[in-house]
XYZ file of N, CA and C in Angstrom:
723
model
N 103.890 72.052 48.202
C 103.211 73.347 48.110
C 101.714 73.172 48.347
N 101.138 74.072 49.123
C 99.701 74.096 49.336
C 99.057 74.779 48.131
N 98.452 73.995 47.257
C 97.900 74.543 46.018
C 96.719 75.472 46.272
N 95.949 75.202 47.324
C 94.837 76.091 47.659
C 95.356 77.467 48.089
N 96.461 77.457 48.835
C 97.070 78.717 49.264
C 97.572 79.498 48.050
N 98.267 78.812 47.140
C 98.772 79.480 45.940
C 97.621 80.040 45.104
N 96.535 79.293 45.015
C 95.376 79.762 44.258
C 94.811 81.036 44.881
N 94.754 81.078 46.217
C 94.250 82.267 46.912
C 95.164 83.468 46.667
N 96.477 83.227 46.655
C 97.438 84.298 46.376
C 97.247 84.821 44.958
N 97.150 83.914 43.993
C 96.981 84.319 42.594
C 95.685 85.097 42.389
N 94.648 84.724 43.103
C 93.381 85.453 43.003
C 93.513 86.864 43.578
N 94.254 86.984 44.684
C 94.468 88.306 45.288
C 95.251 89.208 44.337
N 96.258 88.644 43.672
C 97.047 89.419 42.714
C 96.183 89.839 41.526
N 95.363 88.925 41.029
C 94.496 89.225 39.881
C 93.514 90.348 40.198
N 93.127 90.448 41.464
C 92.176 91.488 41.869
C 92.848 92.847 42.070
N 94.186 92.857 42.140
C 94.936 94.107 42.345
C 96.156 94.097 41.421
N 95.911 94.104 40.130
C 96.973 93.882 39.146
C 98.074 94.928 39.169
N 97.769 96.140 39.618
C 98.760 97.214 39.578
C 99.523 97.377 40.890
N 99.155 96.617 41.907
C 99.794 96.776 43.213
C 101.064 95.937 43.312
N 102.110 96.568 43.831
C 103.374 95.860 44.036
C 103.371 95.093 45.353
N 102.811 95.698 46.390
C 102.694 95.055 47.700
C 101.229 95.085 48.108
N 100.688 93.942 48.472
C 99.292 93.892 48.896
C 99.121 92.888 50.020
N 98.120 93.127 50.826
C 97.846 92.247 51.957
C 96.639 91.374 51.655
N 96.615 90.202 52.272
C 95.437 89.347 52.191
C 95.477 88.368 53.353
N 94.348 87.739 53.619
C 94.252 86.776 54.717
C 93.902 85.405 54.172
N 94.425 84.391 54.844
C 94.133 83.016 54.452
C 94.053 82.172 55.716
N 92.902 81.587 55.937
C 92.653 80.732 57.099
C 93.052 81.414 58.408
N 92.674 82.689 58.533
C 92.891 83.424 59.772
C 94.270 84.031 59.944
N 95.166 83.810 58.991
C 96.521 84.362 59.053
C 96.654 85.495 58.035
N 97.230 86.617 58.469
C 97.463 87.746 57.566
C 98.809 87.596 56.865
N 98.831 87.965 55.588
C 100.041 87.866 54.768
C 100.224 89.137 53.950
N 101.452 89.308 53.445
C 101.742 90.333 52.454
C 102.352 89.667 51.230
N 101.913 90.111 50.073
C 102.461 89.638 48.801
C 103.348 90.745 48.245
N 104.556 90.398 47.844
C 105.452 91.372 47.218
C 105.787 90.881 45.821
N 105.458 91.698 44.830
C 105.588 91.280 43.431
C 106.831 91.863 42.776
N 107.287 91.200 41.743
C 108.461 91.657 41.002
C 108.034 92.672 39.943
N 107.616 93.840 40.403
C 107.279 94.942 39.502
C 107.837 96.223 40.103
N 107.960 97.261 39.300
C 108.559 98.509 39.751
C 107.653 99.225 40.749
N 108.296 99.919 41.699
C 107.527 100.770 42.612
C 107.513 102.220 42.135
N 108.101 102.455 40.949
C 108.095 103.766 40.288
C 108.832 104.839 41.080
N 109.726 104.409 41.976
C 110.560 105.384 42.672
C 111.786 105.674 41.833
N 112.608 106.593 42.319
C 113.803 107.027 41.604
C 114.740 105.848 41.346
N 114.905 105.483 40.076
C 115.753 104.343 39.727
C 117.215 104.594 40.068
N 117.604 105.878 40.171
C 118.986 106.210 40.515
C 119.356 105.664 41.886
N 118.370 105.621 42.785
C 118.629 105.174 44.152
C 118.244 103.720 44.374
N 117.860 103.032 43.313
C 117.396 101.657 43.446
C 118.126 100.741 42.475
N 118.124 99.448 42.789
C 118.601 98.453 41.852
C 117.527 98.226 40.787
N 117.852 97.395 39.798
C 116.840 96.997 38.833
C 115.743 96.223 39.555
N 114.586 96.126 38.938
C 113.470 95.388 39.543
C 113.878 93.942 39.814
N 114.505 93.320 38.830
C 114.944 91.928 38.977
C 115.979 91.799 40.093
N 116.961 92.699 40.082
C 118.019 92.643 41.085
C 117.495 92.867 42.491
N 116.601 93.849 42.643
C 116.049 94.156 43.964
C 115.226 92.990 44.504
N 114.459 92.358 43.629
C 113.600 91.245 44.044
C 114.430 90.091 44.594
N 115.415 89.643 43.824
C 116.196 88.477 44.251
C 117.184 88.823 45.359
N 117.621 90.072 45.403
C 118.456 90.523 46.519
C 117.681 90.400 47.826
N 116.428 90.839 47.811
C 115.618 90.774 49.029
C 115.372 89.331 49.454
N 115.043 88.475 48.499
C 114.808 87.065 48.824
C 116.062 86.445 49.440
N 117.212 86.700 48.819
C 118.473 86.132 49.309
C 118.784 86.616 50.724
N 118.624 87.917 50.955
C 118.948 88.471 52.271
C 118.003 87.940 53.345
N 116.721 87.837 53.029
C 115.758 87.296 53.996
C 116.131 85.865 54.374
N 116.424 85.054 53.373
C 116.749 83.650 53.639
C 118.066 83.520 54.399
N 119.031 84.384 54.091
C 120.317 84.352 54.796
C 120.146 84.727 56.259
N 119.446 85.830 56.507
C 119.240 86.291 57.886
C 118.517 85.237 58.713
N 117.486 84.639 58.138
C 116.681 83.679 58.892
C 117.405 82.365 59.160
N 118.558 82.158 58.525
C 119.393 81.014 58.893
C 120.044 81.234 60.258
N 120.243 82.502 60.625
C 120.870 82.844 61.902
C 119.834 83.026 63.005
N 118.831 83.843 62.737
C 117.792 84.137 63.722
C 116.600 84.760 62.996
N 115.407 84.671 63.568
C 114.194 85.139 62.872
C 114.005 86.649 62.951
N 114.891 87.380 62.279
C 114.777 88.838 62.257
C 114.233 89.353 60.932
N 113.939 88.450 60.013
C 113.336 88.809 58.729
C 111.997 88.079 58.617
N 111.113 88.537 57.746
C 109.814 87.868 57.613
C 109.969 86.421 57.152
N 109.023 85.603 57.534
C 108.992 84.221 57.047
C 108.367 84.201 55.655
N 109.088 83.649 54.690
C 108.545 83.526 53.337
C 107.696 82.261 53.272
N 106.396 82.461 53.077
C 105.467 81.333 53.048
C 105.358 80.717 51.658
N 105.654 81.511 50.630
C 105.575 81.014 49.252
C 106.486 81.870 48.386
N 107.318 81.217 47.581
C 108.230 81.918 46.677
C 107.985 81.445 45.252
N 107.708 82.400 44.374
C 107.529 82.133 42.955
C 108.469 83.041 42.161
N 108.564 82.818 40.858
C 109.479 83.611 40.043
C 109.121 85.091 40.011
N 107.854 85.418 40.203
C 107.438 86.814 40.074
C 106.806 87.400 41.336
N 106.828 86.669 42.438
C 106.357 87.217 43.714
C 106.782 86.309 44.857
N 106.734 86.866 46.068
C 106.836 86.017 47.254
C 105.824 86.495 48.282
N 105.475 85.595 49.187
C 104.445 85.862 50.191
C 105.068 85.751 51.573
N 104.835 86.765 52.401
C 105.386 86.802 53.756
C 104.257 86.836 54.778
N 104.492 86.228 55.918
C 103.551 86.354 57.021
C 103.628 87.768 57.595
N 102.473 88.334 57.937
C 102.444 89.638 58.603
C 103.078 89.502 59.984
N 103.753 90.564 60.436
C 104.583 90.401 61.633
C 104.330 91.397 62.760
N 103.485 92.392 62.593
C 103.256 93.315 63.702
C 103.112 94.752 63.252
N 103.320 95.665 64.180
C 103.165 97.100 63.956
C 104.519 97.731 63.646
N 104.558 98.612 62.642
C 105.819 99.292 62.348
C 106.205 100.191 63.518
N 107.491 100.497 63.610
C 107.969 101.329 64.712
C 107.408 102.745 64.634
N 107.058 103.199 63.454
C 106.363 104.484 63.335
C 105.035 104.428 64.079
N 104.295 103.342 63.861
C 103.011 103.181 64.532
C 103.159 103.020 66.033
N 104.171 102.270 66.449
C 104.422 102.074 67.883
C 104.655 103.422 68.563
N 105.378 104.315 67.893
C 105.697 105.622 68.479
C 104.487 106.545 68.553
N 103.524 106.357 67.644
C 102.437 107.332 67.512
C 101.100 106.879 68.086
N 100.829 105.585 68.047
C 99.474 105.115 68.327
C 99.297 104.717 69.792
N 98.175 105.134 70.362
C 97.909 104.973 71.790
C 98.007 103.534 72.306
N 97.505 102.521 71.581
C 97.566 101.154 72.122
C 98.979 100.642 72.393
N 99.977 101.334 71.864
C 101.360 100.872 72.011
C 102.138 101.674 73.051
N 101.452 102.558 73.735
C 102.129 103.451 74.678
C 102.853 102.690 75.788
N 102.250 101.606 76.262
C 102.824 100.886 77.402
C 104.050 100.054 77.042
N 104.323 99.878 75.742
C 105.458 99.031 75.367
C 106.437 99.741 74.434
N 106.307 101.049 74.297
C 107.179 101.783 73.372
C 108.647 101.668 73.745
N 108.957 101.914 75.011
C 110.360 101.854 75.433
C 110.939 100.474 75.158
N 110.189 99.448 75.515
C 110.641 98.079 75.299
C 110.850 97.807 73.810
N 109.909 98.238 72.980
C 109.992 97.984 71.543
C 111.227 98.645 70.932
N 111.496 99.885 71.316
C 112.640 100.589 70.738
C 113.965 100.032 71.254
N 114.006 99.667 72.520
C 115.236 99.053 73.027
C 115.491 97.725 72.324
N 114.430 96.949 72.117
C 114.571 95.664 71.438
C 114.973 95.859 69.975
N 114.499 96.934 69.350
C 114.917 97.230 67.973
C 116.424 97.463 67.918
N 116.950 98.201 68.896
C 118.392 98.427 68.957
C 119.163 97.144 69.193
N 118.679 96.324 70.117
C 119.317 95.032 70.399
C 119.325 94.160 69.145
N 118.210 94.156 68.428
C 118.073 93.306 67.241
C 118.966 93.777 66.103
N 119.085 95.097 65.927
C 119.977 95.617 64.892
C 121.426 95.250 65.212
N 121.792 95.346 66.483
C 123.147 94.954 66.890
C 123.381 93.465 66.659
N 122.373 92.662 66.929
C 122.489 91.216 66.721
C 122.763 90.906 65.249
N 122.080 91.617 64.373
C 122.301 91.465 62.936
C 123.740 91.836 62.580
N 124.200 92.944 63.133
C 125.540 93.438 62.829
C 126.635 92.552 63.421
N 126.349 91.902 64.532
C 127.348 91.047 65.175
C 127.799 89.899 64.280
N 126.913 89.417 63.422
C 127.275 88.304 62.536
C 127.690 88.802 61.154
N 127.933 90.115 61.045
C 128.439 90.680 59.801
C 127.384 91.000 58.764
N 126.107 90.905 59.136
C 125.026 91.194 58.198
C 124.551 92.633 58.357
N 123.832 93.118 57.367
C 123.268 94.461 57.432
C 121.904 94.458 56.753
N 121.128 95.491 57.015
C 119.792 95.584 56.427
C 119.813 96.359 55.120
N 120.382 97.535 55.124
C 120.420 98.370 53.926
C 119.684 99.682 54.097
N 118.598 99.663 54.860
C 117.861 100.896 55.164
C 116.897 100.616 56.315
N 117.410 100.501 57.534
C 116.531 100.185 58.667
C 115.747 101.403 59.151
N 114.864 101.898 58.294
C 113.997 103.018 58.662
C 112.858 102.502 59.539
N 112.234 103.400 60.280
C 111.183 102.988 61.216
C 110.022 102.292 60.519
N 109.728 102.680 59.287
C 108.624 102.038 58.566
C 108.983 100.621 58.127
N 110.271 100.279 58.215
C 110.733 98.959 57.781
C 111.151 98.073 58.950
N 110.697 98.424 60.145
C 110.941 97.608 61.342
C 109.602 97.422 62.038
N 109.270 96.186 62.371
C 107.977 95.897 63.001
C 108.179 95.245 64.361
N 107.266 95.573 65.274
C 107.287 94.988 66.620
C 106.003 94.204 66.842
N 106.148 92.971 67.316
C 105.002 92.138 67.659
C 104.865 92.122 69.176
N 103.813 92.734 69.665
C 103.608 92.871 71.107
C 103.364 91.520 71.772
N 102.669 90.637 71.087
C 102.324 89.340 71.669
C 103.545 88.449 71.856
N 104.457 88.491 70.894
C 105.641 87.631 70.965
C 106.891 88.381 71.423
N 106.769 89.710 71.578
C 107.888 90.558 71.990
C 109.087 90.344 71.064
N 108.832 90.505 69.768
C 109.874 90.275 68.767
C 109.928 91.421 67.762
N 111.101 91.589 67.190
C 111.350 92.584 66.142
C 111.559 91.859 64.818
N 110.985 92.410 63.754
C 111.214 91.895 62.405
C 111.573 93.061 61.495
N 112.656 92.909 60.752
C 113.057 93.925 59.777
C 112.412 93.594 58.430
N 111.840 94.612 57.803
C 111.126 94.452 56.541
C 111.909 95.100 55.402
N 111.484 94.834 54.184
C 111.990 95.529 52.991
C 113.516 95.457 52.890
N 114.016 94.286 52.521
C 115.453 94.010 52.485
C 116.087 94.271 51.125
N 115.418 94.964 50.236
C 115.900 95.074 48.860
C 116.957 96.152 48.652
N 117.172 97.015 49.640
C 118.060 98.163 49.436
C 119.528 97.778 49.573
N 120.281 97.983 48.500
C 121.707 97.655 48.514
C 122.576 98.722 47.864
N 121.977 99.724 47.246
C 122.793 100.770 46.627
C 123.376 101.675 47.704
N 124.682 101.954 47.589
C 125.345 102.844 48.544
C 126.095 103.918 47.772
N 126.083 105.137 48.319
C 126.699 106.269 47.631
C 127.948 106.762 48.354
N 128.395 105.965 49.318
C 129.585 106.331 50.070
C 130.304 105.043 50.461
N 131.611 105.053 50.437
C 132.393 103.867 50.773
C 132.511 103.768 52.289
N 131.822 102.802 52.859
C 131.825 102.637 54.315
C 131.282 101.262 54.654
N 131.555 100.820 55.872
C 130.976 99.578 56.367
C 129.452 99.712 56.303
N 128.757 98.808 55.609
C 127.297 98.941 55.492
C 126.578 98.898 56.836
N 127.205 98.315 57.840
C 126.597 98.304 59.175
C 126.630 99.698 59.795
N 127.697 100.445 59.523
C 127.772 101.840 59.974
C 126.681 102.661 59.291
N 126.493 102.423 58.003
C 125.439 103.136 57.275
C 124.061 102.761 57.815
N 123.873 101.490 58.172
C 122.627 101.070 58.825
C 122.350 101.930 60.056
N 123.358 102.069 60.902
C 123.198 102.832 62.139
C 122.835 104.284 61.841
N 123.551 104.897 60.916
C 123.283 106.297 60.567
C 121.866 106.453 60.019
N 121.454 105.533 59.159
C 120.114 105.614 58.570
C 119.025 105.377 59.608
N 119.287 104.506 60.576
C 118.311 104.277 61.641
C 118.141 105.541 62.488
N 119.252 106.134 62.900
C 119.186 107.359 63.705
C 118.503 108.472 62.908
N 118.862 108.597 61.641
C 118.256 109.617 60.777
C 116.745 109.420 60.679
N 116.314 108.164 60.548
C 114.885 107.876 60.440
C 114.138 108.302 61.703
N 114.749 108.065 62.863
C 114.119 108.482 64.124
C 114.040 110.001 64.221
N 115.138 110.674 63.932
C 115.173 112.131 64.061
C 114.303 112.817 63.013
N 114.058 112.134 61.927
C 113.193 112.668 60.877
C 111.736 112.775 61.343
N 111.393 112.044 62.403
C 110.024 112.077 62.920
C 109.726 113.357 63.705
N 110.776 114.076 64.098
C 110.619 115.320 64.873
C 109.780 115.095 66.132
N 110.145 114.070 66.889
C 109.503 113.837 68.181
C 109.835 114.989 69.132
N 109.037 115.174 70.181
C 109.329 116.261 71.130
C 110.649 116.082 71.871
N 111.125 114.839 71.988
C 112.430 114.578 72.600
C 113.002 113.305 71.984
N 114.202 112.935 72.408
C 114.887 111.782 71.825
C 114.798 110.528 72.694
N 113.799 110.470 73.556
C 113.724 109.371 74.515
C 113.705 107.999 73.829
N 112.873 107.833 72.807
C 112.769 106.526 72.151
C 114.063 106.172 71.416
N 114.674 107.154 70.786
C 115.962 106.916 70.133
C 117.021 106.548 71.168
N 116.995 107.222 72.302
C 117.942 106.890 73.378
C 117.769 105.438 73.823
N 116.513 104.998 73.939
C 116.249 103.613 74.335
C 116.820 102.642 73.307
N 116.627 102.963 72.025
C 117.150 102.098 70.964
C 118.672 102.017 71.020
N 119.322 103.156 71.229
C 120.787 103.161 71.282
C 121.317 102.490 72.545
N 120.549 102.540 73.629
C 120.939 101.781 74.825
C 121.000 100.296 74.491
N 119.974 99.826 73.791
C 119.960 98.421 73.395
C 121.064 98.096 72.410
N 121.298 98.991 71.470
C 122.298 98.750 70.424
C 123.712 98.702 70.995
N 124.015 99.593 71.920
C 125.389 99.702 72.419
C 125.698 98.767 73.578
N 124.742 97.933 73.981
C 125.070 96.847 74.918
C 126.086 95.919 74.262
N 125.963 95.779 72.955
C 126.841 94.913 72.175
C 128.173 95.599 71.882
N 129.261 94.836 71.966
C 130.578 95.357 71.579
C 130.548 95.827 70.131
N 129.927 95.032 69.262
C 129.837 95.408 67.849
C 129.068 96.707 67.683
N 127.993 96.870 68.448
C 127.229 98.110 68.384
C 128.083 99.314 68.737
N 128.881 99.190 69.787
C 129.759 100.299 70.183
C 130.802 100.577 69.101
N 131.294 99.514 68.465
C 132.256 99.696 67.375
C 131.618 100.409 66.181
N 130.354 100.120 65.907
C 129.669 100.791 64.798
C 129.437 102.270 65.110
N 129.181 102.589 66.384
C 129.061 103.999 66.774
C 130.398 104.703 66.538
N 131.486 104.053 66.923
C 132.816 104.625 66.656
C 133.025 104.812 65.153
N 132.570 103.824 64.387
C 132.693 103.919 62.936
C 131.884 105.073 62.369
N 130.700 105.306 62.929
C 129.858 106.419 62.472
C 130.507 107.761 62.806
N 131.071 107.857 63.998
C 131.779 109.083 64.382
C 132.946 109.347 63.428
N 133.684 108.281 63.098
C 134.833 108.416 62.200
C 134.383 108.813 60.795
N 133.270 108.253 60.348
C 132.753 108.585 59.021
C 132.363 110.059 58.944
N 131.704 110.547 59.980
C 131.323 111.962 60.030
C 132.566 112.847 60.003
N 133.559 112.451 60.778
C 134.798 113.234 60.859
C 135.545 113.252 59.527
N 135.407 112.166 58.755
C 136.140 112.064 57.488
C 135.440 112.784 56.332
N 134.229 113.292 56.577
C 133.495 114.025 55.533
C 133.040 115.386 56.073
N 133.990 116.221 56.498
C 133.618 117.497 57.130
C 132.865 118.446 56.204
N 133.220 118.462 54.927
C 132.573 119.401 54.005
C 131.101 119.065 53.816
N 130.804 117.779 53.662
C 129.414 117.367 53.442
C 128.547 117.693 54.648
N 129.042 117.388 55.838
C 128.238 117.632 57.034
C 128.179 119.115 57.386
N 129.232 119.850 57.046
C 129.205 121.299 57.242
C 128.167 121.942 56.327
N 128.050 121.413 55.113
C 127.056 121.926 54.171
C 125.643 121.692 54.700
N 125.410 120.501 55.261
C 124.087 120.211 55.850
C 123.751 121.218 56.944
N 124.754 121.536 57.750
C 124.541 122.497 58.840
C 124.141 123.864 58.289
N 124.811 124.283 57.213
C 124.515 125.586 56.615
C 123.146 125.610 55.938
N 122.728 124.450 55.409
C 121.458 124.384 54.682
C 120.240 124.247 55.599
N 120.462 124.134 56.899
C 119.340 124.017 57.843
C 118.356 125.173 57.693
N 118.865 126.325 57.292
C 118.038 127.525 57.194
C 116.844 127.323 56.259
N 116.976 126.399 55.299
C 115.891 126.166 54.344
C 114.818 125.223 54.890
N 115.108 124.547 55.997
C 114.115 123.691 56.633
C 113.821 122.397 55.908
N 114.714 121.968 55.019
C 114.499 120.709 54.303
C 114.615 119.551 55.281
N 113.584 118.741 55.337
C 113.462 117.729 56.389
C 114.629 116.747 56.427
N 114.986 116.189 55.282
C 116.060 115.194 55.266
C 117.408 115.818 55.605
N 117.613 117.061 55.171
C 118.884 117.735 55.432
C 119.011 118.090 56.912
N 117.960 118.678 57.482
C 118.022 119.031 58.907
C 118.143 117.776 59.770
N 117.478 116.698 59.356
C 117.561 115.445 60.116
C 118.953 114.838 60.025
N 119.615 115.008 58.884
C 120.983 114.504 58.750
C 121.933 115.293 59.643
N 121.723 116.601 59.729
C 122.549 117.404 60.632
C 122.278 117.019 62.087
N 121.012 116.762 62.408
C 120.668 116.296 63.758
C 121.317 114.940 64.048
N 121.384 114.095 63.022
C 122.019 112.781 63.168
C 123.497 112.938 63.496
N 124.152 113.850 62.788
C 125.564 114.127 63.072
C 125.753 114.529 64.532
N 124.947 115.474 64.988
C 125.090 115.968 66.362
C 124.800 114.858 67.371
N 123.762 114.077 67.102
C 123.387 113.018 68.042
C 124.505 111.985 68.172
N 125.039 111.534 67.041
C 126.080 110.504 67.069
C 127.376 111.037 67.671
N 127.708 112.284 67.379
C 128.927 112.869 67.945
C 128.858 112.950 69.467
N 127.651 113.087 69.999
C 127.496 113.289 71.443
C 127.336 111.991 72.231
N 127.270 110.848 71.545
C 127.145 109.577 72.267
C 128.458 109.292 72.994
N 128.420 109.152 74.316
C 129.662 108.866 75.052
C 130.040 107.393 74.919
N 131.309 107.149 74.699
C 131.815 105.776 74.628
C 133.032 105.656 75.535
N 133.065 104.572 76.281
C 134.197 104.353 77.196
C 135.450 104.022 76.401
């Protein structure tokens, strides 16, 4: 262990005692520290603090045994871990001008990378755009925030990954679905990706009352509800051979 590095991390934590996630730099490299403390979100939708922390560590280490689609853990302690910074979130790629020339590539690669994860039987848990980063210099995708494991419906978690990814894109209310289309082009190159699309279609078909209710509730303009109905329509319309 680099004791100077650990000392710098501990000093950063001491300076921001109430922060769960914080950034800092060490010898020209940017890092993020994630601590084992509550984020004060709805506990109904989350695991315990202890469970979420070690779940994320385990999933990151498991994924990185196959391919580098999770952050590199530079330091692991009982109450925090430190990750190397990895790039711009997909939300930023879609919105910010410096990323305009590589948006299509980034979203297609995000789809390819999600399919790669699913091909080996792994899943993320909530691949929202804020939890996926693109590094323009290395042309790589990294999935962030691996702590989500609670599910409220019995289904293949990879199918739920796909639905949540599409929902996250449609929740942005872009003027068109071009970037989402690029991501799904990348995702469905894989046989497993196409099978997950079939699984998503089947899941929607098996819960007609829930999705019909979302359609009826569109009138209220609730963002997550309207985006879920849009997700249903988008997935139903994907052509598969």
